[in-house]
Short mmCIF file of C-alpha atoms in Angstrom, two decimals:
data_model
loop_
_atom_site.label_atom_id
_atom_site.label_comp_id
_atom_site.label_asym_id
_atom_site.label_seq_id
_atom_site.Cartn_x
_atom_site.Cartn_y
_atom_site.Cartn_z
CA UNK A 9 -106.10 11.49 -36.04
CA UNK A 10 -106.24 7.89 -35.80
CA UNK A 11 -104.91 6.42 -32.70
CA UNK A 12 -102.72 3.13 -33.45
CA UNK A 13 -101.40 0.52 -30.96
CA UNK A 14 -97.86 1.83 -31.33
CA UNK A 15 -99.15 5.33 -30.59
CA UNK A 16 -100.87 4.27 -27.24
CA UNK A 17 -97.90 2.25 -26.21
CA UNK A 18 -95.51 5.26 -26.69
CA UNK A 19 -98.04 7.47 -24.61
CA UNK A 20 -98.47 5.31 -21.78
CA UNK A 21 -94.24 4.50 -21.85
CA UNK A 22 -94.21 8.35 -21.52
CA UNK A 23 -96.41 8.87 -19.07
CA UNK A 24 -95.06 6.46 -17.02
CA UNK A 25 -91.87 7.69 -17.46
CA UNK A 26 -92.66 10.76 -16.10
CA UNK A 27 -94.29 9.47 -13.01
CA UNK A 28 -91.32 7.29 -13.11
CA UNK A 29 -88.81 10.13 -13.09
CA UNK A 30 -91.24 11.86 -9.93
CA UNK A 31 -91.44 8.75 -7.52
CA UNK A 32 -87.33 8.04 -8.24
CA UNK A 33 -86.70 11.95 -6.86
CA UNK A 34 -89.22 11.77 -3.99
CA UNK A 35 -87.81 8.78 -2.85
CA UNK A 36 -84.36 10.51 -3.18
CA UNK A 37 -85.78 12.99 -0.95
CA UNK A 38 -85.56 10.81 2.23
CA UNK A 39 -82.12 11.85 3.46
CA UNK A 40 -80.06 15.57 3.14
CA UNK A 41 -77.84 13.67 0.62
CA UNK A 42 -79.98 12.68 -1.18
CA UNK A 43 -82.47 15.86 -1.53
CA UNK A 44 -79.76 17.39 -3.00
CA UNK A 45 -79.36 15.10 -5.38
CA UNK A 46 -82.91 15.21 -6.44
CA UNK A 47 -82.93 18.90 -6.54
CA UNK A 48 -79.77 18.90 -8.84
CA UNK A 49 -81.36 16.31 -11.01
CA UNK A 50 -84.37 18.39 -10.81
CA UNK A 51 -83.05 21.60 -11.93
CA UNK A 52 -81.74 19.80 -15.20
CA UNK A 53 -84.68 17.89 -16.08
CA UNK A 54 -87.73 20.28 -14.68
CA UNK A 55 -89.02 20.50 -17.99
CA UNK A 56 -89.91 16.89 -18.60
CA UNK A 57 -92.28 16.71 -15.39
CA UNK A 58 -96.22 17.00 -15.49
CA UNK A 59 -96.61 20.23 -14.09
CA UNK A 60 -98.56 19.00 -10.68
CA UNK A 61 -95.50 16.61 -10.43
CA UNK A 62 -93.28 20.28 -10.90
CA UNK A 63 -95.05 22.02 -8.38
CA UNK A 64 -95.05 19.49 -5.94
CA UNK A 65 -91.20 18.87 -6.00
CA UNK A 66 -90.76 23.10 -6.17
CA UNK A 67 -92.54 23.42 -3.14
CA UNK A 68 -89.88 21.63 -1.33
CA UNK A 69 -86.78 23.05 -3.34
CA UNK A 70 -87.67 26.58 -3.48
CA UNK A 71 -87.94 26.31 0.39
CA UNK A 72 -84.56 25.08 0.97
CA UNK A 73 -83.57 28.28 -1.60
CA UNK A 74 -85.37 30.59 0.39
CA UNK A 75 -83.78 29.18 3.94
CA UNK A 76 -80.48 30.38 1.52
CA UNK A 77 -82.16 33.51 1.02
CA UNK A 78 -82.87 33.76 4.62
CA UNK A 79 -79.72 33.30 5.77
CA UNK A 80 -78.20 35.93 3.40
CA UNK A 81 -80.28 38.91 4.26
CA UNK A 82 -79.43 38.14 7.98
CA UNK A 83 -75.88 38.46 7.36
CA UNK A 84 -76.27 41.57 5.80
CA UNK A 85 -78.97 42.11 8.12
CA UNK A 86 -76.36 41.97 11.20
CA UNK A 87 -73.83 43.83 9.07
CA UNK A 88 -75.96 46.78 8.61
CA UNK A 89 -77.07 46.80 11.96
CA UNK A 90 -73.27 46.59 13.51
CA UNK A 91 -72.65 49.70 11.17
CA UNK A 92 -75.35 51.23 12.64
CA UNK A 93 -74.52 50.62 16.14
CA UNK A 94 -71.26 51.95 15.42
CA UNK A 95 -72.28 55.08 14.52
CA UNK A 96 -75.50 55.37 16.94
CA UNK A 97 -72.69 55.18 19.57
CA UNK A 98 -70.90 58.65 18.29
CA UNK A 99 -74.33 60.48 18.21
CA UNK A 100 -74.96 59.62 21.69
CA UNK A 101 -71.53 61.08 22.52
CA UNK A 102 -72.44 64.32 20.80
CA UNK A 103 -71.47 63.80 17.24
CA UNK A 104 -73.77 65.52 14.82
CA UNK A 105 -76.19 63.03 12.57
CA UNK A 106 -74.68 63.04 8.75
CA UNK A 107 -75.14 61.86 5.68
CA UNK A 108 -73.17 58.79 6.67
CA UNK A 109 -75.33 58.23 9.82
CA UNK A 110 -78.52 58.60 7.66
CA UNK A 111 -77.21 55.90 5.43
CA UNK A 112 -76.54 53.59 7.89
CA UNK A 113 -80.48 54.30 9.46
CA UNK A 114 -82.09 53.61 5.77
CA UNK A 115 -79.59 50.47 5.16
CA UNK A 116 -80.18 48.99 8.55
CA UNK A 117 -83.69 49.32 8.48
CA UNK A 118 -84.32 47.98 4.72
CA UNK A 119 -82.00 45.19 5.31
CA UNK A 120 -84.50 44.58 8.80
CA UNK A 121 -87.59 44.24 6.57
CA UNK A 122 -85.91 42.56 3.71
CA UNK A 123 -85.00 39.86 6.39
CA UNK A 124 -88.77 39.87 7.72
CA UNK A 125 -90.75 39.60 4.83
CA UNK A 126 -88.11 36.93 3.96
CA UNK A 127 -88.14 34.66 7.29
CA UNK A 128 -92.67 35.20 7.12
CA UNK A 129 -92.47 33.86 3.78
CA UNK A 130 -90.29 30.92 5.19
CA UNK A 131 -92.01 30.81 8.18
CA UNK A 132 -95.51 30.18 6.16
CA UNK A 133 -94.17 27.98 4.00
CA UNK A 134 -93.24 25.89 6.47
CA UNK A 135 -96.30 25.76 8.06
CA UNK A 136 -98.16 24.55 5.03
CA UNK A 137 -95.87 21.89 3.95
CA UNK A 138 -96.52 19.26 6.31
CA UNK A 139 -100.17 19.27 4.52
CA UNK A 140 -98.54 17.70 1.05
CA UNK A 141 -98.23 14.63 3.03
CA UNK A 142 -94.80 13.47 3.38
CA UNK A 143 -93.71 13.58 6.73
CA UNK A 144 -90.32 12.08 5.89
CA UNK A 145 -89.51 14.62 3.45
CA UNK A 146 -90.97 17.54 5.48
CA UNK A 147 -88.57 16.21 8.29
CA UNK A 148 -85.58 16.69 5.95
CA UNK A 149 -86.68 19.75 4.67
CA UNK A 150 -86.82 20.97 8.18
CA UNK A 151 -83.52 19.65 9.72
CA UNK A 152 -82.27 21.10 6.75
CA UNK A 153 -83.49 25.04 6.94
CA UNK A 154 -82.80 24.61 10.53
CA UNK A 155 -78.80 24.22 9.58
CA UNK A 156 -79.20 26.73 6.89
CA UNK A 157 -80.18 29.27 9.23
CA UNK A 158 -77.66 28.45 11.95
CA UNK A 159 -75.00 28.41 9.35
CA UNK A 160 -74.28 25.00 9.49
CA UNK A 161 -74.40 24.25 5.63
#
């Protein structure tokens, strides 16, 4: 195949549109407002990124989905336990341990270790991140899982 000037030019407008399209979203990134506007416009155009670019952004994206995560299983988490609690407090007064009472051990205890594995996973990833090199997007990524987890947003 014989490479023609046309051909190069429409390479290198690509390429640079790509990096183009990366640097726009990271600098996006700086405030809450706007992450979320780069991860919405990430999530429709994911495809059209070099995949280093791809990983890069995911690292910070899937973190703020896993603060979600997070969040969720500590809900149900709490739920489980409260149902637990409930129950724990008729055995203690003599009640005899039941099918329900077994339930509400196994759920309260998988929803525990859901929520664990979960909040480690979080918990490393958040540890690692500040080594990509952006401190002002690590900053936001932080304040944000921070309000995640409290509830907050």
């Amino acid at each position: 195949m014989k490479l023609t000037e046309a051909k190069l030019k429409q390479l290198i407008r690509e390429s640079m549109g790509l990096s183009q399209n990366y640097n726009k979203l990271k600098s996006l990134m700086d405030t809450e407002e706007g992450f979320l506007q780069a991860q919405s416009l990430f999530e429709m155009t994911e495809d059209t990124f070099d995949p280093k670019e791809r990983d890069y952004l995911r690292t910070y994206f899937d973190t703020i989905d896993l603060a979600k995560e997070v969040r969720a299983l500590m809900l149900e988490r709490d739920a489980a336990q409260e149902k637990y609690n409930k129950i724990e407090a008729k055995l203690l007064k003599g009640a005899p341990i039941d099918a329900e009472a077994d339930r509400a051990y196994s759920e309260a205890i998988r929803t525990s270790n859901a929520h664990y594995k979960a909040k480690k996973e979080l918990d490393r990833r958040m540890i690692v991140m500040p080594k990509h090199g952006n401190r002002k997007i690590y900053d936001v990524v932080n304040s944000m899982v921070s309000k995640i987890l409290k509830g907050a947003i």
